[in-house]
Short mmCIF file of C-alpha atoms in Angstrom, two decimals:
data_model
loop_
_atom_site.label_atom_id
_atom_site.label_comp_id
_atom_site.label_asym_id
_atom_site.label_seq_id
_atom_site.Cartn_x
_atom_site.Cartn_y
_atom_site.Cartn_z
CA UNK A 15 -0.05 -0.10 0.07
CA UNK A 16 1.50 3.24 -1.20
CA UNK A 17 2.36 6.18 1.34
CA UNK A 18 -1.09 8.09 1.45
CA UNK A 19 -1.77 9.19 4.96
CA UNK A 20 0.68 10.67 7.25
CA UNK A 21 0.46 8.56 10.26
CA UNK A 22 2.16 10.85 12.85
CA UNK A 23 -1.09 13.24 12.39
CA UNK A 24 -3.15 10.58 14.06
CA UNK A 25 -1.08 9.02 16.63
CA UNK A 26 -0.98 10.15 19.94
CA UNK A 27 2.25 10.19 21.56
CA UNK A 28 3.20 9.35 24.86
CA UNK A 29 2.88 12.14 27.17
CA UNK A 30 0.43 14.66 25.14
CA UNK A 31 -2.27 16.52 26.87
CA UNK A 32 -4.73 15.54 24.21
CA UNK A 33 -7.42 18.38 23.41
CA UNK A 34 -10.08 17.04 21.10
CA UNK A 35 -10.83 20.21 20.09
CA UNK A 36 -7.31 20.36 18.52
CA UNK A 37 -8.39 17.17 16.44
CA UNK A 38 -10.49 17.70 13.24
CA UNK A 39 -13.23 15.30 13.33
CA UNK A 40 -13.72 15.74 9.37
CA UNK A 41 -11.04 14.78 6.32
CA UNK A 42 -9.44 18.26 5.58
CA UNK A 43 -6.20 17.44 3.82
CA UNK A 44 -7.97 17.52 0.10
CA UNK A 45 -5.81 15.03 -1.53
CA UNK A 46 -8.38 12.29 -1.88
CA UNK A 47 -11.88 12.02 -2.75
CA UNK A 48 -14.03 9.56 -1.88
CA UNK A 49 -13.85 7.57 -4.85
CA UNK A 50 -10.08 7.31 -4.99
CA UNK A 51 -10.49 6.54 -1.32
CA UNK A 52 -12.70 3.69 -1.78
CA UNK A 53 -10.67 2.35 -4.29
CA UNK A 54 -7.46 2.45 -2.22
CA UNK A 55 -9.30 0.86 0.82
CA UNK A 56 -10.31 -2.19 -1.75
CA UNK A 57 -6.67 -2.34 -2.21
CA UNK A 58 -5.86 -2.46 1.04
CA UNK A 59 -8.00 -5.02 2.27
CA UNK A 60 -6.11 -7.58 -0.23
CA UNK A 61 -2.69 -6.53 1.60
CA UNK A 62 -4.18 -6.88 4.90
CA UNK A 63 -5.11 -10.26 3.80
CA UNK A 64 -1.65 -11.41 2.97
CA UNK A 65 -0.34 -10.03 6.05
CA UNK A 66 -3.20 -11.83 8.00
CA UNK A 67 -1.78 -15.14 6.26
CA UNK A 68 1.72 -14.19 7.48
CA UNK A 69 0.56 -13.49 10.81
CA UNK A 70 -1.46 -16.89 10.88
CA UNK A 71 1.48 -18.92 9.56
CA UNK A 72 4.17 -17.04 12.26
CA UNK A 73 2.32 -18.35 15.04
CA UNK A 74 4.42 -15.76 17.01
CA UNK A 75 2.26 -13.03 17.45
CA UNK A 76 -1.42 -11.94 18.13
CA UNK A 77 -3.24 -8.59 17.32
CA UNK A 78 -5.99 -6.95 19.33
CA UNK A 79 -7.56 -3.74 17.74
CA UNK A 80 -9.71 -1.59 19.92
CA UNK A 81 -12.35 0.86 18.97
CA UNK A 82 -13.80 3.71 20.95
CA UNK A 83 -16.26 6.39 20.17
CA UNK A 84 -19.38 8.21 21.07
CA UNK A 85 -22.39 6.62 19.78
CA UNK A 86 -22.91 6.78 15.83
CA UNK A 87 -19.22 7.51 15.16
CA UNK A 88 -18.91 4.01 12.71
CA UNK A 89 -17.30 1.49 14.69
CA UNK A 90 -19.59 -1.24 13.32
CA UNK A 91 -18.93 -0.06 9.67
CA UNK A 92 -15.38 0.45 10.06
CA UNK A 93 -14.98 -3.01 11.48
CA UNK A 94 -17.12 -4.41 8.78
CA UNK A 95 -15.42 -2.43 5.72
CA UNK A 96 -12.06 -2.77 6.99
CA UNK A 97 -11.83 -6.33 7.98
CA UNK A 98 -14.35 -8.00 5.15
CA UNK A 99 -11.47 -8.88 3.06
CA UNK A 100 -9.52 -10.78 6.17
CA UNK A 101 -10.17 -15.00 6.82
CA UNK A 102 -12.92 -15.05 8.90
CA UNK A 103 -11.34 -18.07 10.75
CA UNK A 104 -8.63 -15.93 11.98
CA UNK A 105 -10.78 -12.61 13.43
CA UNK A 106 -12.61 -12.77 16.42
CA UNK A 107 -15.09 -9.44 16.97
CA UNK A 108 -16.19 -8.63 20.49
CA UNK A 109 -19.10 -5.97 21.32
CA UNK A 110 -18.67 -5.67 24.89
CA UNK A 111 -21.92 -4.75 26.75
CA UNK A 112 -22.74 -3.31 30.30
CA UNK A 113 -21.24 -6.20 32.32
CA UNK A 114 -23.32 -9.17 33.67
CA UNK A 115 -23.87 -9.61 37.47
CA UNK A 116 -21.00 -12.61 36.84
CA UNK A 117 -18.85 -10.48 35.42
CA UNK A 118 -18.92 -7.80 38.34
CA UNK A 119 -17.78 -10.21 40.42
CA UNK A 120 -14.67 -10.51 38.86
CA UNK A 121 -12.27 -7.48 38.17
CA UNK A 122 -12.97 -5.83 35.36
CA UNK A 123 -10.21 -6.96 33.05
CA UNK A 124 -11.77 -10.37 33.46
CA UNK A 125 -13.95 -10.34 30.84
CA UNK A 126 -11.36 -8.93 28.50
CA UNK A 127 -8.84 -11.38 29.30
CA UNK A 128 -11.00 -14.38 28.36
CA UNK A 129 -11.49 -12.61 24.87
CA UNK A 130 -7.51 -12.06 23.83
CA UNK A 131 -6.67 -13.07 20.31
CA UNK A 132 -4.64 -16.32 20.24
CA UNK A 133 -1.15 -16.57 18.49
CA UNK A 134 -1.75 -15.79 14.80
CA UNK A 135 -5.30 -14.46 15.37
CA UNK A 136 -6.76 -10.89 15.28
CA UNK A 137 -9.19 -9.77 17.78
CA UNK A 138 -11.16 -6.57 17.50
CA UNK A 139 -12.60 -5.24 20.79
CA UNK A 140 -15.87 -2.76 19.88
CA UNK A 141 -15.75 -0.94 23.08
CA UNK A 142 -13.47 -2.25 25.57
CA UNK A 143 -11.92 -1.80 29.10
CA UNK A 144 -12.11 1.66 28.45
CA UNK A 145 -15.60 1.50 29.49
CA UNK A 146 -14.42 1.48 32.88
CA UNK A 147 -12.96 4.92 32.76
CA UNK A 148 -15.19 6.80 30.11
CA UNK A 149 -19.00 5.73 30.75
CA UNK A 150 -18.34 5.10 34.48
CA UNK A 151 -16.15 8.07 34.96
CA UNK A 152 -19.39 10.07 33.62
CA UNK A 153 -21.90 8.06 35.46
CA UNK A 154 -19.52 7.23 38.83
CA UNK A 155 -22.52 5.37 40.57
CA UNK A 156 -21.94 2.40 38.38
CA UNK A 157 -18.49 1.84 40.00
CA UNK A 158 -20.52 0.84 43.05
CA UNK A 159 -22.25 -2.00 41.46
CA UNK A 160 -18.53 -3.31 41.20
CA UNK A 161 -18.44 -3.59 45.14
CA UNK A 162 -14.64 -2.58 45.42
CA UNK A 163 -12.69 -2.55 48.61
CA UNK A 164 -12.99 1.13 50.55
CA UNK A 165 -15.53 2.21 47.71
CA UNK A 166 -18.54 3.17 49.41
CA UNK A 167 -20.00 5.87 48.21
CA UNK A 168 -19.49 8.32 44.97
CA UNK A 169 -17.33 10.40 47.22
CA UNK A 170 -14.69 7.80 47.65
CA UNK A 171 -14.24 7.48 43.58
CA UNK A 172 -11.75 10.85 43.19
CA UNK A 173 -8.92 11.84 40.60
CA UNK A 174 -6.54 9.30 42.88
CA UNK A 175 -8.85 6.17 41.46
CA UNK A 176 -9.04 7.15 37.89
CA UNK A 177 -5.32 7.67 38.41
CA UNK A 178 -5.04 3.90 39.56
CA UNK A 179 -7.38 3.35 36.87
CA UNK A 180 -4.93 4.52 34.27
CA UNK A 181 -1.88 2.80 35.77
CA UNK A 182 -3.86 -0.47 35.77
CA UNK A 183 -4.80 -0.36 32.15
CA UNK A 184 -1.16 0.43 31.38
CA UNK A 185 0.07 -2.27 33.09
CA UNK A 186 -2.67 -4.46 31.66
CA UNK A 187 -1.84 -3.74 27.94
CA UNK A 188 1.82 -3.97 28.58
CA UNK A 189 1.39 -7.35 29.82
CA UNK A 190 -0.02 -8.62 26.99
CA UNK A 191 1.88 -6.45 24.56
CA UNK A 192 5.50 -8.42 26.23
CA UNK A 193 3.71 -11.97 25.79
CA UNK A 194 3.22 -11.25 22.19
CA UNK A 195 0.06 -9.22 21.57
CA UNK A 196 0.25 -6.05 19.21
CA UNK A 197 -2.24 -3.38 20.26
CA UNK A 198 -3.80 -0.57 18.18
CA UNK A 199 -6.41 1.48 19.50
CA UNK A 200 -8.48 3.91 17.75
CA UNK A 201 -10.96 6.84 18.74
CA UNK A 202 -12.97 7.51 16.20
CA UNK A 203 -13.58 11.14 16.29
CA UNK A 204 -16.97 12.41 15.68
CA UNK A 205 -18.67 15.83 15.74
CA UNK A 206 -21.71 16.44 17.64
CA UNK A 207 -23.28 18.06 14.49
CA UNK A 208 -22.51 14.48 12.68
CA UNK A 209 -23.96 12.36 15.46
CA UNK A 210 -27.22 14.25 15.40
CA UNK A 211 -27.68 14.08 11.65
CA UNK A 212 -26.60 10.09 12.07
CA UNK A 213 -29.24 9.73 14.57
CA UNK A 214 -31.64 11.57 12.81
CA UNK A 215 -30.96 9.37 9.53
CA UNK A 216 -31.34 6.05 11.91
CA UNK A 217 -34.69 7.71 13.14
CA UNK A 218 -36.24 7.97 9.28
CA UNK A 219 -34.70 5.01 8.14
CA UNK A 220 -37.01 1.76 8.98
CA UNK A 221 -34.01 -0.14 8.53
CA UNK A 222 -32.01 1.51 10.72
CA UNK A 223 -34.32 1.95 13.42
CA UNK A 224 -32.94 -1.04 15.32
CA UNK A 225 -29.76 1.01 15.28
CA UNK A 226 -30.97 3.57 17.65
CA UNK A 227 -32.41 3.51 21.35
CA UNK A 228 -33.52 6.28 23.31
CA UNK A 229 -30.47 5.78 25.71
CA UNK A 230 -28.28 6.91 22.71
CA UNK A 231 -30.23 10.20 22.94
CA UNK A 232 -30.20 10.53 26.55
CA UNK A 233 -26.29 10.07 26.69
CA UNK A 234 -25.78 12.79 24.13
CA UNK A 235 -26.53 15.29 27.35
CA UNK A 236 -23.07 14.34 28.40
CA UNK A 237 -21.49 15.40 25.46
CA UNK A 238 -18.57 17.42 26.97
CA UNK A 239 -18.40 15.19 30.10
CA UNK A 240 -17.72 12.50 27.57
CA UNK A 241 -15.10 14.74 25.85
CA UNK A 242 -13.48 15.26 28.63
CA UNK A 243 -13.44 11.63 29.86
CA UNK A 244 -12.07 10.79 26.67
CA UNK A 245 -9.07 13.32 26.66
CA UNK A 246 -7.98 12.04 29.70
CA UNK A 247 -7.81 8.50 28.90
CA UNK A 248 -6.13 9.16 25.54
CA UNK A 249 -3.33 11.45 27.28
CA UNK A 250 -3.10 8.75 29.94
CA UNK A 251 -2.98 5.64 28.15
CA UNK A 252 -1.19 5.98 24.74
CA UNK A 253 2.10 4.39 25.17
CA UNK A 254 4.70 2.96 22.79
CA UNK A 255 3.34 -0.23 23.44
CA UNK A 256 -0.01 0.17 22.93
CA UNK A 257 -0.44 3.92 21.28
CA UNK A 258 -3.61 5.47 20.19
CA UNK A 259 -4.65 7.02 17.05
CA UNK A 260 -7.78 9.78 16.75
CA UNK A 261 -9.38 9.02 13.49
CA UNK A 262 -11.44 11.74 11.94
CA UNK A 263 -15.14 10.10 11.92
CA UNK A 264 -17.30 12.56 10.18
CA UNK A 265 -16.61 11.02 6.70
CA UNK A 266 -16.87 7.54 7.14
CA UNK A 267 -15.16 6.85 3.80
CA UNK A 268 -11.60 8.41 5.08
CA UNK A 269 -12.15 6.67 8.48
CA UNK A 270 -12.03 3.16 6.85
CA UNK A 271 -9.16 3.85 4.65
CA UNK A 272 -6.90 5.53 7.49
CA UNK A 273 -7.89 2.85 10.01
CA UNK A 274 -6.87 0.32 6.92
CA UNK A 275 -3.60 2.16 6.52
CA UNK A 276 -2.25 2.22 10.01
CA UNK A 277 -2.99 -1.06 10.64
CA UNK A 278 -1.08 -2.26 7.64
CA UNK A 279 1.60 0.23 8.54
CA UNK A 280 1.88 -2.01 11.80
CA UNK A 281 1.75 -5.31 10.05
CA UNK A 282 4.75 -4.17 7.87
CA UNK A 283 6.41 -2.85 11.20
CA UNK A 284 6.38 -6.64 12.04
CA UNK A 285 8.19 -7.89 9.38
CA UNK A 286 6.61 -11.09 9.14
CA UNK A 287 7.80 -13.65 7.04
CA UNK A 288 6.52 -17.29 6.02
CA UNK A 289 8.44 -19.56 8.17
CA UNK A 290 11.57 -21.46 6.22
CA UNK A 291 11.50 -25.23 6.30
CA UNK A 292 14.56 -26.84 6.79
CA UNK A 293 16.68 -28.61 3.90
CA UNK A 294 15.84 -32.04 5.05
CA UNK A 295 11.89 -30.83 4.92
CA UNK A 296 12.29 -29.74 1.67
CA UNK A 297 14.04 -32.67 0.24
CA UNK A 298 10.77 -34.59 1.72
CA UNK A 299 8.66 -32.05 -0.24
CA UNK A 300 10.72 -32.57 -3.56
CA UNK A 301 10.42 -36.45 -3.44
CA UNK A 302 6.58 -36.29 -2.52
CA UNK A 303 6.18 -33.66 -5.72
CA UNK A 304 8.28 -36.08 -8.10
CA UNK A 305 6.02 -39.07 -6.60
CA UNK A 306 2.93 -37.03 -7.45
CA UNK A 307 4.27 -36.22 -10.80
CA UNK A 308 5.29 -40.09 -11.58
CA UNK A 309 1.38 -40.85 -10.78
CA UNK A 310 -1.01 -42.07 -13.80
CA UNK A 311 -3.68 -40.00 -14.30
CA UNK A 312 -7.13 -42.08 -14.08
#
């Protein structure tokens, strides 16, 4: 895939104090149009399929791709369009909802540990452990359901509590990275105006009614609180081993292309190759080939 996107523009460098107002929600470079972008995405899918094959054959690394965003930012469609060219047997997508009572009886990483990709596999988290510093930060009363030691009232959930959560997340991600999981995290940055437009489309289109919930509209009232929660999370958890990318999400065609390009670039950096067999095995393969060629067709 030719160099078409400046990845550094969307990468959150470690230690950055993120202000989302400084990041565009729409594609502004003007170097590409939608038609060209969709053509490049199709080419990108084929490249990703080849890289996935090498990942599986190499059997040393796994890849975890995390998507976080406000409602209607396009997470589902990004997963569908970017990953459609991959072998489905090598990809597992998890969409994490509100935790069950069983899940709440464990630490908040437990259900995510269970969903981590095996070696040679790609795992996609559509929402993730980050909900525990996003939704719960906007609605801290949800923390009380976790029955944590020394957390008895909302007043016990202070800045120190959130700092510890960020530290826990960084430790969790560093641990799985050191054990062979490559981590890429995408925040799909949609504008409030575009979200409103997409909500109305979901209401007007009977085929999309199922996608809309009154809860979505209710959460929109907390837009600024969510923006602040995301800023804190992005600032505190973008690391060299698990970087965040802030992707403009108002133009879906560019969102999909940027995600595919960044994933491909990460695969390229891994320098994966098909395993090379020993001379003895190659000799055996040659012998078997000669036997097959010598067979008479029946």
